[in-house]
Each structure stands twice: as C-alpha cells, then as structure tokens.
CSV table of N, CA and C in Angstrom, one decimal:
chain,number,residue,atom,x,y,z
A,1,MET,N,6.2,27.5,6.0
A,1,MET,CA,6.2,27.9,4.6
A,1,MET,C,6.1,26.6,3.7
A,2,GLY,N,5.3,26.7,2.7
A,2,GLY,CA,5.2,25.5,1.8
A,2,GLY,C,6.2,25.5,0.7
A,3,ILE,N,6.1,24.5,-0.1
A,3,ILE,CA,7.0,24.4,-1.3
A,3,ILE,C,6.4,25.2,-2.4
A,4,LEU,N,7.2,26.1,-3.0
A,4,LEU,CA,6.6,27.0,-3.9
A,4,LEU,C,7.0,26.7,-5.4
A,5,SER,N,8.1,26.3,-5.7
A,5,SER,CA,8.5,26.1,-7.1
A,5,SER,C,8.2,24.7,-7.6
A,6,LYS,N,8.1,24.6,-9.0
A,6,LYS,CA,7.8,23.3,-9.6
A,6,LYS,C,9.0,22.4,-9.3
A,7,GLU,N,10.2,22.9,-9.4
A,7,GLU,CA,11.4,22.1,-9.2
A,7,GLU,C,11.4,21.6,-7.7
A,8,SER,N,11.1,22.4,-6.8
A,8,SER,CA,11.0,22.0,-5.4
A,8,SER,C,10.0,20.9,-5.1
A,9,ILE,N,8.9,21.0,-5.8
A,9,ILE,CA,7.8,20.0,-5.7
A,9,ILE,C,8.3,18.7,-6.2
A,10,GLU,N,8.9,18.7,-7.5
A,10,GLU,CA,9.4,17.5,-8.1
A,10,GLU,C,10.4,16.8,-7.2
A,11,HIS,N,11.4,17.6,-6.7
A,11,HIS,CA,12.4,17.1,-5.9
A,11,HIS,C,11.9,16.4,-4.6
A,12,ALA,N,10.9,17.1,-4.0
A,12,ALA,CA,10.3,16.6,-2.7
A,12,ALA,C,9.6,15.3,-3.0
A,13,ILE,N,8.9,15.2,-4.1
A,13,ILE,CA,8.2,14.0,-4.5
A,13,ILE,C,9.2,12.9,-4.7
A,14,GLN,N,10.3,13.1,-5.4
A,14,GLN,CA,11.3,12.1,-5.6
A,14,GLN,C,11.9,11.6,-4.3
A,15,VAL,N,12.2,12.5,-3.4
A,15,VAL,CA,12.8,12.1,-2.1
A,15,VAL,C,11.9,11.3,-1.3
A,16,VAL,N,10.6,11.8,-1.2
A,16,VAL,CA,9.7,11.1,-0.3
A,16,VAL,C,9.3,9.8,-0.9
A,17,THR,N,9.2,9.7,-2.3
A,17,THR,CA,8.9,8.4,-2.9
A,17,THR,C,9.9,7.4,-2.6
A,18,THR,N,11.2,7.8,-2.7
A,18,THR,CA,12.3,6.8,-2.3
A,18,THR,C,12.2,6.4,-0.9
A,19,GLN,N,11.9,7.3,0.0
A,19,GLN,CA,11.7,7.0,1.4
A,19,GLN,C,10.6,6.0,1.7
A,20,ILE,N,9.5,6.3,1.0
A,20,ILE,CA,8.3,5.4,1.3
A,20,ILE,C,8.4,4.1,0.6
A,21,VAL,N,8.7,4.1,-0.7
A,21,VAL,CA,8.7,2.9,-1.5
A,21,VAL,C,10.0,2.1,-1.2
A,22,GLY,N,11.1,2.7,-1.2
A,22,GLY,CA,12.4,2.0,-1.0
A,22,GLY,C,13.0,1.7,-2.4
A,23,LYS,N,14.2,1.4,-2.4
A,23,LYS,CA,14.9,1.1,-3.7
A,23,LYS,C,14.5,-0.3,-4.2
A,24,GLY,N,14.3,-0.3,-5.5
A,24,GLY,CA,14.0,-1.6,-6.2
A,24,GLY,C,12.5,-2.0,-6.1
A,25,LYS,N,11.6,-1.2,-5.5
A,25,LYS,CA,10.2,-1.5,-5.5
A,25,LYS,C,9.5,-0.6,-6.3
A,26,SER,N,8.3,-1.0,-6.8
A,26,SER,CA,7.5,-0.1,-7.7
A,26,SER,C,6.4,0.6,-7.0
A,27,TYR,N,5.9,0.2,-5.9
A,27,TYR,CA,4.9,0.9,-5.2
A,27,TYR,C,4.8,0.4,-3.7
A,28,SER,N,4.0,1.2,-2.9
A,28,SER,CA,3.9,0.9,-1.5
A,28,SER,C,2.4,1.1,-1.1
A,29,ASP,N,2.0,0.5,0.0
A,29,ASP,CA,0.7,0.8,0.6
A,29,ASP,C,0.6,2.2,1.1
A,30,THR,N,1.7,2.8,1.5
A,30,THR,CA,1.7,4.1,2.1
A,30,THR,C,1.5,5.2,1.0
A,31,PRO,N,0.5,6.0,1.1
A,31,PRO,CA,0.2,7.0,0.1
A,31,PRO,C,1.2,8.2,0.1
A,32,LEU,N,1.4,8.7,-1.0
A,32,LEU,CA,2.1,10.0,-1.1
A,32,LEU,C,1.1,11.0,-1.5
A,33,THR,N,0.8,11.9,-0.6
A,33,THR,CA,-0.4,12.8,-0.7
A,33,THR,C,0.1,14.2,-0.8
A,34,LEU,N,-0.3,15.0,-1.7
A,34,LEU,CA,0.0,16.4,-1.9
A,34,LEU,C,-1.3,17.2,-1.5
A,35,MET,N,-1.1,18.2,-0.6
A,35,MET,CA,-2.2,19.0,-0.2
A,35,MET,C,-1.9,20.5,-0.6
A,36,PHE,N,-2.9,21.0,-1.3
A,36,PHE,CA,-2.8,22.4,-1.8
A,36,PHE,C,-3.7,23.3,-1.0
A,37,ARG,N,-3.1,24.3,-0.4
A,37,ARG,CA,-3.9,25.3,0.4
A,37,ARG,C,-3.6,26.7,0.0
A,38,LYS,N,-4.7,27.5,-0.1
A,38,LYS,CA,-4.5,28.9,-0.3
A,38,LYS,C,-5.7,29.6,0.4
A,39,HIS,N,-5.4,30.7,1.1
A,39,HIS,CA,-6.4,31.4,1.8
A,39,HIS,C,-7.6,31.7,0.9
A,40,GLY,N,-8.8,31.4,1.3
A,40,GLY,CA,-10.0,31.7,0.5
A,40,GLY,C,-10.3,30.7,-0.5
A,41,VAL,N,-9.6,29.6,-0.6
A,41,VAL,CA,-9.8,28.6,-1.6
A,41,VAL,C,-10.0,27.3,-0.9
A,42,SER,N,-11.0,26.5,-1.4
A,42,SER,CA,-11.2,25.2,-0.8
A,42,SER,C,-9.9,24.3,-0.9
A,43,GLU,N,-9.8,23.5,0.1
A,43,GLU,CA,-8.6,22.6,0.2
A,43,GLU,C,-8.7,21.5,-0.9
A,44,LEU,N,-7.5,21.2,-1.4
A,44,LEU,CA,-7.5,20.2,-2.5
A,44,LEU,C,-6.4,19.2,-2.1
A,45,THR,N,-6.7,17.9,-2.0
A,45,THR,CA,-5.7,16.9,-1.7
A,45,THR,C,-5.6,16.0,-3.0
A,46,ILE,N,-4.4,15.7,-3.4
A,46,ILE,CA,-4.2,14.8,-4.6
A,46,ILE,C,-3.4,13.6,-4.1
A,47,THR,N,-3.9,12.5,-4.4
A,47,THR,CA,-3.2,11.2,-4.1
A,47,THR,C,-2.9,10.5,-5.4
A,48,ASP,N,-1.6,10.3,-5.7
A,48,ASP,CA,-1.2,9.6,-6.9
A,48,ASP,C,-1.1,8.1,-6.6
A,49,LEU,N,-1.9,7.4,-7.3
A,49,LEU,CA,-2.0,5.9,-7.1
A,49,LEU,C,-1.0,5.2,-8.0
A,50,PRO,N,-0.5,4.0,-7.6
A,50,PRO,CA,0.4,3.3,-8.5
A,50,PRO,C,-0.2,2.8,-9.8
A,51,LYS,N,0.6,2.8,-10.8
A,51,LYS,CA,0.1,2.2,-12.1
A,51,LYS,C,0.0,0.7,-11.9
A,52,CYS,N,-1.0,0.1,-12.6
A,52,CYS,CA,-1.2,-1.3,-12.5
A,52,CYS,C,0.0,-2.0,-13.2
A,53,PRO,N,0.6,-2.9,-12.5
A,53,PRO,CA,1.8,-3.6,-13.1
A,53,PRO,C,1.4,-4.3,-14.4
A,54,LEU,N,2.3,-4.2,-15.4
A,54,LEU,CA,2.0,-4.8,-16.7
A,54,LEU,C,2.2,-6.4,-16.6
A,55,ALA,N,3.1,-6.8,-15.9
A,55,ALA,CA,3.4,-8.2,-15.7
A,55,ALA,C,3.5,-8.5,-14.2
A,56,PRO,N,2.3,-8.5,-13.5
A,56,PRO,CA,2.3,-8.7,-12.1
A,56,PRO,C,2.8,-10.0,-11.6
A,57,ALA,N,3.5,-10.0,-10.5
A,57,ALA,CA,4.0,-11.2,-9.8
A,57,ALA,C,2.8,-11.7,-9.1
A,58,ALA,N,2.9,-12.9,-8.5
A,58,ALA,CA,1.8,-13.6,-7.8
A,58,ALA,C,1.3,-12.7,-6.7
A,59,GLY,N,0.0,-12.4,-6.7
A,59,GLY,CA,-0.6,-11.6,-5.7
A,59,GLY,C,-0.5,-10.1,-5.9
A,60,GLU,N,0.3,-9.7,-6.8
A,60,GLU,CA,0.6,-8.2,-7.0
A,60,GLU,C,-0.7,-7.5,-7.6
A,61,LEU,N,-1.4,-8.1,-8.5
A,61,LEU,CA,-2.6,-7.5,-9.1
A,61,LEU,C,-3.6,-7.3,-8.0
A,62,GLU,N,-3.8,-8.3,-7.2
A,62,GLU,CA,-4.8,-8.2,-6.1
A,62,GLU,C,-4.4,-7.1,-5.1
A,63,HIS,N,-3.1,-7.0,-4.8
A,63,HIS,CA,-2.6,-6.0,-3.9
A,63,HIS,C,-2.9,-4.6,-4.5
A,64,PHE,N,-2.5,-4.4,-5.8
A,64,PHE,CA,-2.8,-3.2,-6.5
A,64,PHE,C,-4.2,-2.8,-6.5
A,65,SER,N,-5.1,-3.8,-6.8
A,65,SER,CA,-6.5,-3.5,-6.8
A,65,SER,C,-7.1,-3.1,-5.4
A,66,SER,N,-6.6,-3.8,-4.4
A,66,SER,CA,-7.0,-3.4,-3.0
A,66,SER,C,-6.7,-2.0,-2.7
A,67,ILE,N,-5.4,-1.6,-2.9
A,67,ILE,CA,-5.0,-0.3,-2.6
A,67,ILE,C,-5.8,0.7,-3.4
A,68,THR,N,-5.9,0.5,-4.7
A,68,THR,CA,-6.7,1.4,-5.6
A,68,THR,C,-8.1,1.6,-5.1
A,69,MET,N,-8.8,0.5,-4.9
A,69,MET,CA,-10.2,0.5,-4.5
A,69,MET,C,-10.4,1.3,-3.2
A,70,SER,N,-9.5,1.2,-2.3
A,70,SER,CA,-9.7,1.9,-1.0
A,70,SER,C,-9.7,3.4,-1.2
A,71,TYR,N,-9.1,3.9,-2.3
A,71,TYR,CA,-9.0,5.3,-2.6
A,71,TYR,C,-10.2,5.8,-3.5
A,72,ILE,N,-10.6,4.9,-4.4
A,72,ILE,CA,-11.6,5.4,-5.4
A,72,ILE,C,-13.0,5.1,-5.0
A,73,GLN,N,-13.3,4.3,-4.0
A,73,GLN,CA,-14.6,4.0,-3.7
A,73,GLN,C,-15.4,5.2,-3.0
A,74,PRO,N,-14.7,6.0,-2.1
A,74,PRO,CA,-15.4,7.1,-1.5
A,74,PRO,C,-16.0,8.0,-2.5
A,75,SER,N,-17.3,8.3,-2.4
A,75,SER,CA,-18.1,9.1,-3.4
A,75,SER,C,-17.6,10.5,-3.5
A,76,ASN,N,-16.9,11.0,-2.6
A,76,ASN,CA,-16.4,12.4,-2.6
A,76,ASN,C,-15.1,12.6,-3.3
A,77,ASN,N,-14.5,11.5,-3.9
A,77,ASN,CA,-13.3,11.6,-4.6
A,77,ASN,C,-13.5,11.7,-6.1
A,78,ILE,N,-12.7,12.5,-6.7
A,78,ILE,CA,-12.8,12.6,-8.2
A,78,ILE,C,-11.7,11.7,-8.7
A,79,LEU,N,-12.0,11.0,-9.8
A,79,LEU,CA,-11.2,9.9,-10.3
A,79,LEU,C,-10.6,10.5,-11.6
A,80,LEU,N,-9.3,10.6,-11.7
A,80,LEU,CA,-8.6,11.2,-12.9
A,80,LEU,C,-7.8,10.1,-13.6
A,81,ASN,N,-8.2,9.8,-14.8
A,81,ASN,CA,-7.5,8.8,-15.6
A,81,ASN,C,-6.6,9.6,-16.6
A,82,VAL,N,-5.3,9.3,-16.6
A,82,VAL,CA,-4.4,10.0,-17.5
A,82,VAL,C,-3.9,8.9,-18.5
A,83,LEU,N,-4.3,9.1,-19.8
A,83,LEU,CA,-4.0,8.0,-20.8
A,83,LEU,C,-3.3,8.7,-22.0
A,84,SER,N,-2.4,7.9,-22.6
A,84,SER,CA,-1.8,8.4,-23.8
A,84,SER,C,-2.8,8.2,-24.9
A,85,ALA,N,-2.7,9.1,-25.9
A,85,ALA,CA,-3.7,9.1,-27.0
A,85,ALA,C,-3.7,7.8,-27.8
A,86,GLY,N,-2.6,7.1,-27.8
A,86,GLY,CA,-2.5,5.9,-28.5
A,86,GLY,C,-3.0,4.7,-27.8
A,87,SER,N,-3.4,4.9,-26.5
A,87,SER,CA,-3.9,3.7,-25.7
A,87,SER,C,-5.4,3.6,-25.8
A,88,ASP,N,-5.9,2.4,-25.5
A,88,ASP,CA,-7.3,2.1,-25.6
A,88,ASP,C,-7.8,2.1,-24.1
A,89,PRO,N,-8.7,3.1,-23.8
A,89,PRO,CA,-9.2,3.1,-22.4
A,89,PRO,C,-9.9,1.8,-21.9
A,90,SER,N,-10.4,1.1,-22.9
A,90,SER,CA,-11.1,-0.2,-22.5
A,90,SER,C,-10.1,-1.2,-22.0
A,91,THR,N,-8.9,-1.1,-22.3
A,91,THR,CA,-7.9,-2.0,-21.8
A,91,THR,C,-7.2,-1.6,-20.5
A,92,SER,N,-7.6,-0.4,-20.0
A,92,SER,CA,-7.0,0.2,-18.8
A,92,SER,C,-7.6,-0.5,-17.5
A,93,GLN,N,-6.8,-1.1,-16.7
A,93,GLN,CA,-7.3,-1.7,-15.5
A,93,GLN,C,-7.9,-0.6,-14.6
A,94,PHE,N,-7.3,0.6,-14.5
A,94,PHE,CA,-7.8,1.7,-13.7
A,94,PHE,C,-9.2,2.2,-14.2
A,95,ALA,N,-9.3,2.3,-15.5
A,95,ALA,CA,-10.5,2.7,-16.1
A,95,ALA,C,-11.7,1.7,-15.8
A,96,ARG,N,-11.4,0.4,-15.9
A,96,ARG,CA,-12.4,-0.6,-15.5
A,96,ARG,C,-12.8,-0.5,-14.0
A,97,MET,N,-11.8,-0.2,-13.2
A,97,MET,CA,-12.1,-0.1,-11.7
A,97,MET,C,-13.0,1.2,-11.5
A,98,CYS,N,-12.7,2.3,-12.2
A,98,CYS,CA,-13.5,3.5,-12.1
A,98,CYS,C,-14.9,3.2,-12.5
A,99,GLN,N,-15.1,2.4,-13.6
A,99,GLN,CA,-16.4,2.1,-14.1
A,99,GLN,C,-17.2,1.3,-13.0
A,100,GLN,N,-16.5,0.4,-12.3
A,100,GLN,CA,-17.1,-0.3,-11.2
A,100,GLN,C,-17.7,0.6,-10.1
A,101,VAL,N,-16.9,1.6,-9.7
A,101,VAL,CA,-17.4,2.4,-8.6
A,101,VAL,C,-18.1,3.7,-9.0
A,102,ASP,N,-18.0,4.0,-10.3
A,102,ASP,CA,-18.7,5.2,-10.8
A,102,ASP,C,-19.3,4.9,-12.2
A,103,GLY,N,-20.2,4.0,-12.2
A,103,GLY,CA,-20.8,3.5,-13.5
A,103,GLY,C,-21.4,4.6,-14.4
A,104,ARG,N,-21.9,5.7,-13.8
A,104,ARG,CA,-22.5,6.7,-14.6
A,104,ARG,C,-21.4,7.8,-15.0
A,105,GLY,N,-20.2,7.7,-14.5
A,105,GLY,CA,-19.2,8.6,-14.9
A,105,GLY,C,-19.3,10.0,-14.4
A,106,GLU,N,-20.0,10.1,-13.2
A,106,GLU,CA,-20.3,11.4,-12.6
A,106,GLU,C,-19.0,12.1,-12.0
A,107,ARG,N,-18.0,11.3,-11.6
A,107,ARG,CA,-16.9,11.8,-11.0
A,107,ARG,C,-15.6,11.3,-11.6
A,108,THR,N,-15.7,10.8,-12.8
A,108,THR,CA,-14.5,10.3,-13.5
A,108,THR,C,-14.1,11.2,-14.6
A,109,LEU,N,-12.9,11.6,-14.7
A,109,LEU,CA,-12.3,12.5,-15.8
A,109,LEU,C,-11.2,11.7,-16.5
A,110,TYR,N,-11.1,12.0,-17.8
A,110,TYR,CA,-10.0,11.4,-18.6
A,110,TYR,C,-9.2,12.6,-19.1
A,111,VAL,N,-7.9,12.4,-19.0
A,111,VAL,CA,-7.0,13.4,-19.6
A,111,VAL,C,-6.2,12.6,-20.7
A,112,ILE,N,-6.2,13.0,-21.9
A,112,ILE,CA,-5.5,12.4,-23.0
A,112,ILE,C,-4.2,13.1,-23.2
A,113,THR,N,-3.1,12.4,-23.2
A,113,THR,CA,-1.8,13.0,-23.4
A,113,THR,C,-1.2,12.5,-24.7
A,114,LYS,N,-0.1,13.2,-25.1
A,114,LYS,CA,0.6,12.8,-26.3
A,114,LYS,C,-0.3,12.7,-27.6
A,115,ALA,N,-1.2,13.7,-27.7
A,115,ALA,CA,-2.1,13.7,-28.8
A,115,ALA,C,-1.4,13.9,-30.2
A,116,GLU,N,-0.2,14.4,-30.2
A,116,GLU,CA,0.5,14.7,-31.4
A,116,GLU,C,1.0,13.4,-32.1
A,117,LYS,N,1.0,12.3,-31.4
A,117,LYS,CA,1.4,11.0,-32.0
A,117,LYS,C,0.4,10.4,-32.9
C-alpha cells in the first residue's frame, strides 16, 4: 500500500531527507525520488534537486552542478523551475543550466510562485 495523504507524504519526505542528508548538511548525492503510480496511467517519477547554495563553500558549486547536470541532461526528463515572482530568472543558476541542456526550451517549464507580492 502506498502513502495516500498529503500529511503522510510530507512526513515521509522529512524523515527520509534526514536519513539521506544527515543533520547539519544541506544536500546529498543520494536522490530522494517520488514515484507516482496508478493503474491505467503512465508512471511518473519526480526527483527534487538541491537548491544552488547562495554562498557556496570551496568546491560546493562544482559539486552542486555535477549532481544537477546528471539529472537534467537526459532528453526524456522534464525540467521544472520554481521561481518566486520577485526573482529574476536570468540570475538563477538552475535556469542557466537548463538553458545549456535545453536551449530551445522544449522540455523546460517555469512555475512562478508568490505572484501576490
């Protein structure tokens, strides 16, 4: 039986994130992957990638880029950028990386949040 409620999903993500990443760390090489399955519907896998560190320590930006590129390069992956309405997409490290691998924007989507601000 799968996880059914929103609260159960949120709790499971928090528990597994702590197990994978550990205390005091911001991200890990190990992915946290959610798989959604329903009879008669195509399988959907969602992988949440770490946010680019704002003030990266030595080697952290290269490490982040390496992890991210390994997931966004395959041409069958859809790239979802979630940005706050007040942010500039041109300053987003992830948006620039998406542009590198999907220059024509055929598989890149942008979701703008906090539009009321």
